[in-house]
Amino acid sequence: MDVKEVSGEIPLKEEKSVCNDPSVVKEGKAEILLSSSKKVFYNPVQEFNRDLSVAVLKLFAEDHRETLKNKKKQADPILRFLDNEIPQEGVKYEGGIKILEALAASGLRSIRYAKEIPGVNSVLANDLSAKAVESIKSNITHNGVDDIVKTNHEDASMLMYSHRKPTHLRFDAVDLDPYGCPSIFLDAAVQCVSDGGLLLVTATDMAVLAGNSPESCHTKYGSISLKNKACHEMALRILLQCIESHANRYGRYIVPLLSLSADFYIRVFVKVYTGQVICKRSTSKLSLVYQCTGCETITLQQLGIMRQVENHIKFSLPAGPPVGQKCKHCGHKHHVGGPIWSDPIHDGDFLARLEHLVSQEKVNLKYGTAIRMEGVIALLREELLDVPLSALLNAGYRVSLSHACRTSVKTDAPSDLIWKVLRAWEVIHPVKRDRLAPNSPALAILSGDSDKKEGAKEGSESSDSVPEVSFQHHPDANPPSRRRGLVRFQENPAPNWGPGTRATAMTESNRNNPKREKNQGRKRERSSPGISNKVLRVE
């Protein structure tokens, strides 16, 4: 059966603005000129990323205005009626948020922020490439946002370091969308964002984060990645712990609003706060991951334990390890990964507001990817916020789908029950045991303590200590997002797509590079007529 039939999804192509001139890109309310498209990085596939960022920042700017109003009321009650100005899109707002796009490239994102978010004071579009900055300047003038968007030609980290202190120089929102790994910018980013400010971070090096190179993941993110079915969600949790780690060094901590795995990248939206005391709680938000090399059963161990004792919080160290030398389910050994962020990766209230905003603005066609946004946000709202990894459904335990993988679910059911459900299902739908290798995890699990002796049937109850297994239909098994027919999992809009190629002008070191010039066209020279390049490129 096709996976699309199981998930109830309909393939969706991204909604694109129509423009006859290939050197002009229209997205949202912005229009950019790509006269130097070979030199300045632009990826049309990231429209969903930009649409979602605009929507999130709209809510953030709204909250920022309310916070300022409350401060004014507390300072002087007479001022409570004075600040009734309603910010408009594309109009500079003196009391609004200050945004930094540290790696602006074409400047499209910065221009959209200025033209589409009410309550923006300023947007600083920075890039290391002089050609990129020139392109941004022309696009700013072309879109008529010179009073809001300013350009800067500097190394992103040095720019952010220069805005650490005094605090009034900090940005209310910092957007990091690099080509590859963002970790080299995080130390500066967590310092230059204001208290309660928003940090938006993208990572596209999914091979590293998803377990293909655990040693590289540790050097970049300070965490060992594991290759498993839940690798994309684990990638999100690795990135969150990396940001938290950088923030803790300066007495700061993060609160995730939204964490998303989409297409070829992950994207997180976190608020950054200051508080030495709360930083002590970080060990209870991080966990090591023990993964069975056979059945892939996951066991987490928190780095620290936090519990309330009378009127104060007491911290202690956990005892471990939480697993034996071999997996109790299949007899295989364990790999150890992490640490990962094991606290909630979304804010439920914020997601509810975001879903409401998108459904309203969908009517006015404000987002080119509105249909996809509505489906993904609905799915995120249905996710269990505090369950880190994938499992199976069973009555009596919380369960949801995972936006990071259409064929997985998330649950707080124990692994004993998960494998018991599998054994009970196998009694009703037997598999041919002779097809399983003698040392296979599947055979070991199916041969374990099961309900076979009880003759499990659909709707029957189990008699052993693990909770009952019932395959009767549960009304919550079909989530609202699916019943509403929302598009929750995007199909690739084009074959062989991805993050694109790095812009040749993104770093100054690309200039006058003799090795680069020497190797230009070498792959084309190796190709022979009539032979596919896919065959030749075995590397």
XYZ file of C-alpha atoms in Angstrom:
539
model
C 0.000 0.000 0.000
C 1.270 3.444 -0.841
C 2.384 5.565 2.115
C 0.181 8.430 0.927
C -2.891 6.217 1.311
C -1.912 5.372 4.875
C -1.242 8.967 5.889
C -4.189 10.368 3.961
C -2.075 13.032 2.318
C -2.487 14.726 -1.023
C 0.672 15.851 -2.849
C 0.950 19.616 -2.853
C 3.048 21.786 -5.062
C 4.243 25.061 -3.568
C 2.224 28.100 -4.591
C 4.490 30.428 -6.536
C 4.099 33.989 -7.652
C 3.999 34.353 -11.406
C 6.618 36.592 -12.945
C 7.628 36.673 -16.599
C 11.040 38.183 -15.917
C 13.420 35.467 -14.643
C 15.658 38.125 -13.046
C 12.805 39.300 -10.795
C 11.506 37.251 -7.869
C 8.171 38.077 -6.239
C 7.472 36.584 -2.829
C 5.006 37.906 -0.307
C 5.008 41.683 -0.616
C 8.652 41.794 -1.701
C 10.133 41.921 -5.171
C 13.864 41.391 -5.591
C 16.127 41.806 -8.571
C 18.605 39.009 -9.226
C 20.929 40.788 -11.641
C 23.850 39.052 -9.912
C 22.109 35.726 -9.321
C 25.280 33.735 -9.947
C 27.028 35.586 -7.164
C 24.257 35.994 -4.557
C 22.632 33.002 -2.909
C 18.861 32.615 -3.344
C 16.853 29.423 -2.864
C 13.156 29.499 -3.890
C 12.516 26.241 -2.007
C 12.919 28.160 1.280
C 9.706 30.137 0.725
C 7.954 28.025 3.372
C 10.763 28.849 5.802
C 10.422 32.566 5.110
C 6.603 32.521 5.260
C 6.663 30.796 8.640
C 9.309 33.213 9.948
C 7.171 36.197 8.950
C 4.152 34.739 10.769
C 6.138 33.954 13.937
C 7.673 37.438 14.006
C 4.226 39.021 13.630
C 3.153 37.410 16.886
C 6.459 38.278 18.528
C 6.123 41.952 17.508
C 2.589 41.937 18.877
C 3.796 40.568 22.228
C 6.617 43.102 22.261
C 4.126 45.994 21.943
C 2.028 44.634 24.802
C 5.101 44.305 26.995
C 6.065 47.937 26.353
C 2.529 49.116 27.104
C 2.506 47.260 30.412
C 5.866 48.786 31.377
C 4.531 52.259 30.617
C 1.405 51.622 32.687
C 3.476 50.462 35.633
C 5.817 53.450 35.351
C 3.026 56.024 35.056
C -0.705 55.090 35.048
C -1.499 58.363 33.262
C 0.220 57.016 30.129
C -2.200 54.101 29.786
C -4.280 55.886 27.153
C -1.480 57.553 25.227
C -0.005 54.652 23.231
C -2.946 53.683 21.021
C -1.060 53.774 17.734
C -1.772 50.694 15.637
C 1.367 49.749 13.666
C 1.031 49.265 9.940
C 2.886 46.921 7.618
C 5.775 48.609 5.835
C 5.747 51.644 8.172
C 8.561 52.321 10.637
C 7.325 52.040 14.235
C 9.445 53.851 16.814
C 8.550 51.498 19.634
C 8.888 48.424 17.456
C 11.277 45.484 17.307
C 14.818 45.607 15.980
C 15.678 42.652 13.738
C 19.050 41.376 12.562
C 19.394 39.078 9.573
C 23.028 38.126 10.054
C 23.452 36.285 6.729
C 21.163 38.182 4.402
C 22.384 37.070 0.911
C 19.773 38.509 -1.503
C 18.024 40.493 1.247
C 14.633 38.982 0.412
C 13.934 37.910 3.985
C 14.837 41.318 5.459
C 12.671 43.139 2.949
C 9.732 40.849 3.674
C 10.136 41.477 7.394
C 10.007 45.234 6.772
C 7.008 45.114 4.421
C 4.873 42.432 6.072
C 5.326 42.706 9.857
C 3.481 45.503 11.690
C 5.523 47.043 14.485
C 9.060 46.896 13.108
C 11.506 49.612 14.078
C 14.483 48.483 11.994
C 15.959 45.563 10.095
C 19.717 45.227 9.685
C 20.638 43.084 6.664
C 24.238 41.923 6.980
C 26.443 39.864 4.685
C 30.143 39.165 4.316
C 29.970 39.478 0.544
C 30.346 42.966 -0.884
C 28.392 41.926 -3.995
C 25.564 40.627 -1.808
C 25.407 43.930 0.081
C 25.282 45.846 -3.201
C 22.414 43.633 -4.322
C 20.573 44.159 -1.031
C 20.919 47.942 -1.304
C 19.381 47.993 -4.775
C 16.551 45.725 -3.620
C 15.863 47.917 -0.594
C 15.473 50.953 -2.833
C 13.414 48.946 -5.333
C 10.960 47.994 -2.553
C 10.833 51.431 -0.933
C 11.914 50.364 2.556
C 15.031 52.543 2.911
C 13.759 53.976 6.210
C 13.442 50.515 7.818
C 16.085 48.243 6.287
C 19.764 49.121 6.528
C 22.706 47.137 5.171
C 25.958 46.118 6.782
C 29.081 44.549 5.257
C 30.827 42.594 8.021
C 31.585 39.186 9.453
C 28.330 38.083 11.120
C 29.928 36.992 14.390
C 31.934 40.215 14.790
C 28.797 42.246 14.134
C 26.848 40.365 16.799
C 29.702 40.607 19.298
C 29.699 44.374 18.851
C 26.017 44.454 19.892
C 26.379 42.550 23.163
C 26.739 45.592 25.448
C 25.321 47.972 26.389
C 21.972 46.197 26.390
C 20.187 48.882 24.369
C 22.347 47.856 21.375
C 20.943 44.334 21.397
C 18.463 43.095 18.805
C 14.966 41.933 19.670
C 15.153 39.197 17.032
C 18.168 37.563 15.403
C 17.742 35.381 12.312
C 20.505 32.881 11.457
C 19.968 30.994 8.217
C 23.437 29.837 7.133
C 24.460 27.384 4.454
C 25.194 24.308 6.597
C 25.945 24.371 10.325
C 24.952 27.428 12.434
C 27.020 26.581 15.529
C 29.913 28.966 14.738
C 27.485 31.893 15.074
C 25.655 30.800 18.227
C 28.131 32.140 20.802
C 27.682 35.665 19.474
C 23.967 35.276 18.758
C 22.915 34.291 22.293
C 24.697 37.392 23.617
C 23.396 40.017 21.201
C 19.688 39.158 21.494
C 17.713 41.114 24.099
C 16.269 39.547 27.244
C 13.113 37.767 26.102
C 14.241 38.213 22.502
C 13.710 35.753 19.683
C 16.402 33.634 18.058
C 15.575 31.988 14.706
C 18.087 29.322 13.662
C 18.299 27.069 10.600
C 20.614 24.090 10.054
C 20.933 22.332 6.688
C 23.727 19.855 7.470
C 21.238 17.046 8.044
C 23.663 14.230 7.237
C 25.721 15.222 10.267
C 22.714 15.761 12.537
C 20.923 12.582 11.437
C 23.697 10.171 12.438
C 25.809 9.697 9.297
C 28.810 11.275 11.003
C 28.506 11.189 14.822
C 32.077 12.392 15.358
C 31.463 15.447 13.159
C 28.215 16.127 14.996
C 30.101 16.199 18.278
C 32.704 18.657 16.968
C 30.009 20.969 15.598
C 27.161 20.616 18.088
C 28.709 19.007 21.195
C 26.479 15.961 20.861
C 26.708 12.437 19.412
C 24.017 11.847 16.794
C 22.487 8.397 16.312
C 21.082 6.992 13.102
C 17.515 5.847 13.792
C 13.923 6.225 12.640
C 13.531 9.379 14.706
C 16.739 11.013 13.453
C 15.073 14.237 12.283
C 13.466 14.924 15.641
C 16.713 13.991 17.333
C 18.410 16.563 15.065
C 16.078 19.234 16.424
C 16.868 18.229 19.974
C 20.618 18.262 19.286
C 20.388 21.811 17.920
C 18.302 22.974 20.899
C 20.808 21.581 23.402
C 23.605 23.275 21.473
C 21.873 26.672 21.700
C 21.110 26.097 25.387
C 24.743 25.202 26.026
C 25.977 28.433 24.435
C 23.368 30.490 26.317
C 24.188 28.931 29.704
C 27.782 30.179 29.494
C 26.461 33.712 29.827
C 23.789 33.090 32.457
C 21.053 32.743 29.851
C 18.628 29.993 28.850
C 16.157 29.237 26.053
C 12.430 28.531 25.813
C 11.444 26.860 22.495
C 8.352 28.253 20.771
C 8.418 26.090 17.663
C 10.831 23.451 16.351
C 10.440 22.218 12.804
C 11.949 19.581 10.547
C 11.063 20.378 6.937
C 12.387 19.452 3.523
C 16.216 19.374 3.777
C 16.658 21.462 6.960
C 15.580 22.042 10.530
C 14.453 25.384 11.935
C 13.951 26.399 15.568
C 12.367 29.499 17.104
C 13.455 30.069 20.706
C 13.196 32.897 23.205
C 16.345 33.770 25.141
C 16.151 34.861 28.773
C 18.654 35.868 31.455
C 18.684 34.106 34.812
C 21.537 32.347 36.586
C 19.200 30.452 38.915
C 17.076 29.026 36.098
C 20.232 28.062 34.206
C 20.830 25.506 36.953
C 17.759 23.644 35.698
C 19.379 22.951 32.337
C 20.770 19.557 33.364
C 17.216 18.337 33.927
C 16.296 19.421 30.379
C 19.111 17.422 28.744
C 19.504 13.650 28.443
C 21.856 10.982 27.190
C 20.355 8.530 24.708
C 20.825 4.761 24.973
C 19.800 3.078 21.720
C 19.691 -0.682 21.211
C 21.717 -1.703 18.163
C 19.125 -4.373 17.391
C 15.530 -3.295 17.986
C 16.443 0.432 18.344
C 14.620 0.736 21.662
C 15.403 4.171 23.103
C 16.113 4.843 26.777
C 16.829 8.358 28.064
C 18.845 9.372 31.107
C 18.664 12.942 32.343
C 21.960 14.636 33.113
C 20.490 16.009 36.331
C 17.478 15.595 38.587
C 15.435 18.528 39.853
C 12.741 18.177 42.515
C 10.757 20.497 44.739
C 11.642 20.230 48.430
C 9.357 22.416 50.573
C 9.934 25.972 49.342
C 13.038 25.428 47.248
C 14.344 23.306 44.394
C 16.950 20.657 45.094
C 19.335 19.377 42.444
C 20.967 15.954 42.402
C 22.730 13.543 40.072
C 20.949 10.506 38.600
C 22.106 6.936 39.136
C 22.902 4.963 36.023
C 23.170 3.589 33.516
C 19.416 3.008 33.005
C 20.028 -0.102 30.839
C 21.957 -3.333 31.235
C 24.874 -4.477 29.107
C 22.386 -5.982 26.661
C 18.881 -5.007 25.631
C 16.256 -6.836 27.673
C 14.026 -7.092 24.615
C 16.331 -8.514 21.944
C 19.704 -9.168 23.612
C 21.746 -6.711 21.515
C 24.160 -4.081 22.855
C 23.575 -0.345 23.128
C 24.983 2.762 21.505
C 25.197 5.929 23.591
C 24.379 9.308 22.046
C 23.538 12.831 23.071
C 23.156 14.841 25.091
C 19.903 16.000 23.531
C 17.203 18.453 24.610
C 14.541 16.267 26.307
C 12.144 19.045 27.386
C 9.208 20.247 25.229
C 10.260 21.486 21.788
C 7.090 23.543 21.159
C 4.928 25.992 23.107
C 1.301 24.852 22.833
C -0.254 28.265 23.475
C 1.995 29.955 20.941
C 1.168 27.308 18.301
C -2.558 27.885 18.884
C -2.108 31.616 18.253
C 0.038 30.914 15.191
C -2.546 28.565 13.730
C -5.254 31.196 14.229
C -3.108 33.879 12.552
C -2.319 31.715 9.522
C -5.954 30.663 9.056
C -6.961 34.346 9.078
C -4.278 35.510 6.674
C -4.773 32.519 4.382
C -8.007 34.187 3.264
C -6.076 37.293 2.174
C -3.470 35.195 0.314
C -0.621 36.677 2.366
C 1.536 33.549 2.204
C 2.468 31.577 -0.886
C 2.691 28.404 1.201
C -0.374 29.072 3.383
C -1.962 25.660 2.735
C 1.162 23.862 3.863
C 1.641 26.184 6.852
C -1.877 25.496 8.097
C -1.405 21.724 7.880
C 2.037 21.630 9.485
C 1.075 23.929 12.379
C -2.047 21.834 13.051
C 0.124 18.728 13.150
C 2.623 20.421 15.472
C -0.205 21.339 17.842
C -1.269 17.701 18.016
C 2.233 16.496 18.867
C 3.032 15.480 22.416
C 5.215 18.307 23.688
C 7.222 16.363 26.253
C 7.744 12.977 24.566
C 11.148 12.937 22.876
C 11.114 9.971 20.458
C 9.002 7.646 18.294
C 6.979 4.618 19.498
C 3.631 2.860 18.926
C 0.034 3.564 19.890
C -1.715 1.877 22.803
C -4.909 2.696 24.682
C -4.357 4.374 28.028
C -1.187 6.239 26.996
C -0.769 9.546 25.214
C 0.066 9.314 21.553
C 0.412 11.561 18.524
C 1.930 11.665 15.078
C 5.310 13.296 14.518
C 5.702 16.074 11.963
C 9.317 14.964 11.431
C 8.343 11.592 9.920
C 5.007 10.699 8.350
C 5.283 6.987 9.258
C 6.093 7.457 12.956
C 4.165 8.262 16.115
C 5.149 9.656 19.527
C 4.011 8.146 22.810
C 4.783 7.955 26.508
C 4.051 4.203 26.582
C 6.925 2.083 27.989
C 8.961 -0.062 25.589
C 7.694 -3.220 27.324
C 4.176 -2.345 26.258
C 5.241 -1.330 22.755
C 6.777 -4.728 22.061
C 3.859 -6.466 23.736
C 1.504 -4.737 21.291
C 3.695 -5.956 18.440
C 3.588 -9.550 19.727
C -0.180 -9.392 20.154
C -0.533 -8.114 16.587
C 1.695 -10.913 15.311
C -0.596 -13.500 16.927
C -3.447 -12.199 14.779
C -1.259 -11.624 11.701
C 1.517 -14.264 11.915
C 4.842 -13.832 10.136
C 6.906 -16.678 8.706
C 9.570 -17.267 11.328
C 11.824 -19.133 8.893
C 12.388 -15.846 7.055
C 13.939 -14.280 10.158
C 17.637 -14.740 10.899
C 18.332 -16.703 14.099
C 20.013 -13.693 15.736
C 17.628 -11.054 14.420
C 16.058 -8.587 16.906
C 12.623 -9.293 15.434
C 12.819 -13.022 16.212
C 14.074 -12.327 19.738
C 11.221 -9.923 20.447
C 8.542 -12.169 18.927
C 9.859 -15.116 20.901
C 9.742 -13.245 24.222
C 7.001 -13.205 26.819
C 3.909 -12.602 24.745
C 0.182 -12.987 24.791
C 0.377 -15.986 22.490
C -0.524 -18.390 25.290
C -3.621 -16.368 25.980
C -4.645 -16.549 22.311
C -4.870 -12.802 21.796
C -7.648 -11.677 19.543
C -8.894 -8.331 18.394
C -10.453 -6.578 21.381
C -9.146 -9.113 23.890
C -7.430 -8.264 27.183
C -4.013 -9.401 28.369
C -3.557 -11.112 31.720
C 0.067 -10.242 32.543
C 1.328 -7.240 34.473
C 1.743 -4.978 31.432
C -1.463 -3.038 30.602
C -4.026 -4.614 28.316
C -3.706 -4.744 24.549
C -6.791 -3.876 22.553
C -7.045 -3.303 18.822
C -10.546 -1.884 18.926
C -10.787 1.422 17.081
C -10.136 4.443 19.290
C -11.794 7.723 18.218
C -8.605 9.717 18.869
C -6.547 7.461 16.582
C -7.589 9.687 13.643
C -6.236 13.158 14.562
C -8.184 16.350 13.778
C -5.625 17.560 11.218
C -6.235 14.419 9.160
C -10.027 14.576 9.568
C -9.910 18.176 8.317
C -8.003 17.064 5.224
C -5.060 19.394 5.880
C -1.841 18.909 3.940
C 0.580 17.944 6.690
C 3.519 16.395 4.845
C 4.928 18.213 1.853
C 5.907 16.313 -1.272
C 9.140 17.386 -2.961
C 8.228 20.180 -5.402
C 10.976 19.160 -7.837
C 13.341 16.216 -8.438
C 16.909 16.383 -7.071
C 16.165 19.383 -4.913
C 17.986 20.495 -1.799
C 19.800 23.410 -0.193
C 21.340 24.455 -3.500
C 24.979 25.347 -4.036
C 26.895 27.773 -1.894
C 27.027 31.265 -3.368
C 30.426 32.040 -4.863
C 30.475 35.416 -3.146
C 29.487 34.299 0.350
C 33.085 34.469 1.609
C 35.934 36.712 0.592
C 38.287 33.695 0.427
C 36.601 32.625 -2.808
C 38.236 35.463 -4.669
C 41.371 34.742 -6.695
C 41.479 31.136 -5.522
C 43.932 29.385 -7.895
C 42.912 25.895 -6.794
C 39.254 26.648 -7.448
C 40.069 28.070 -10.897
C 42.275 25.086 -11.720
C 39.491 22.612 -10.901
C 36.772 24.462 -12.804
C 35.049 22.131 -15.292
C 37.107 19.082 -14.288
C 34.029 16.923 -13.716
C 32.708 17.846 -17.126
C 36.041 16.888 -18.709
C 35.895 13.457 -17.076
C 32.473 12.756 -18.525
C 32.313 10.636 -21.696
C 29.673 10.951 -24.453
C 26.783 8.578 -23.956
C 27.612 7.816 -20.310
C 25.475 9.278 -17.533
C 27.204 11.576 -15.037
C 25.369 9.702 -12.294
C 27.380 6.605 -13.167
C 30.680 8.435 -13.236
C 30.171 10.267 -9.955
C 30.862 7.367 -7.660
C 32.750 9.127 -4.847
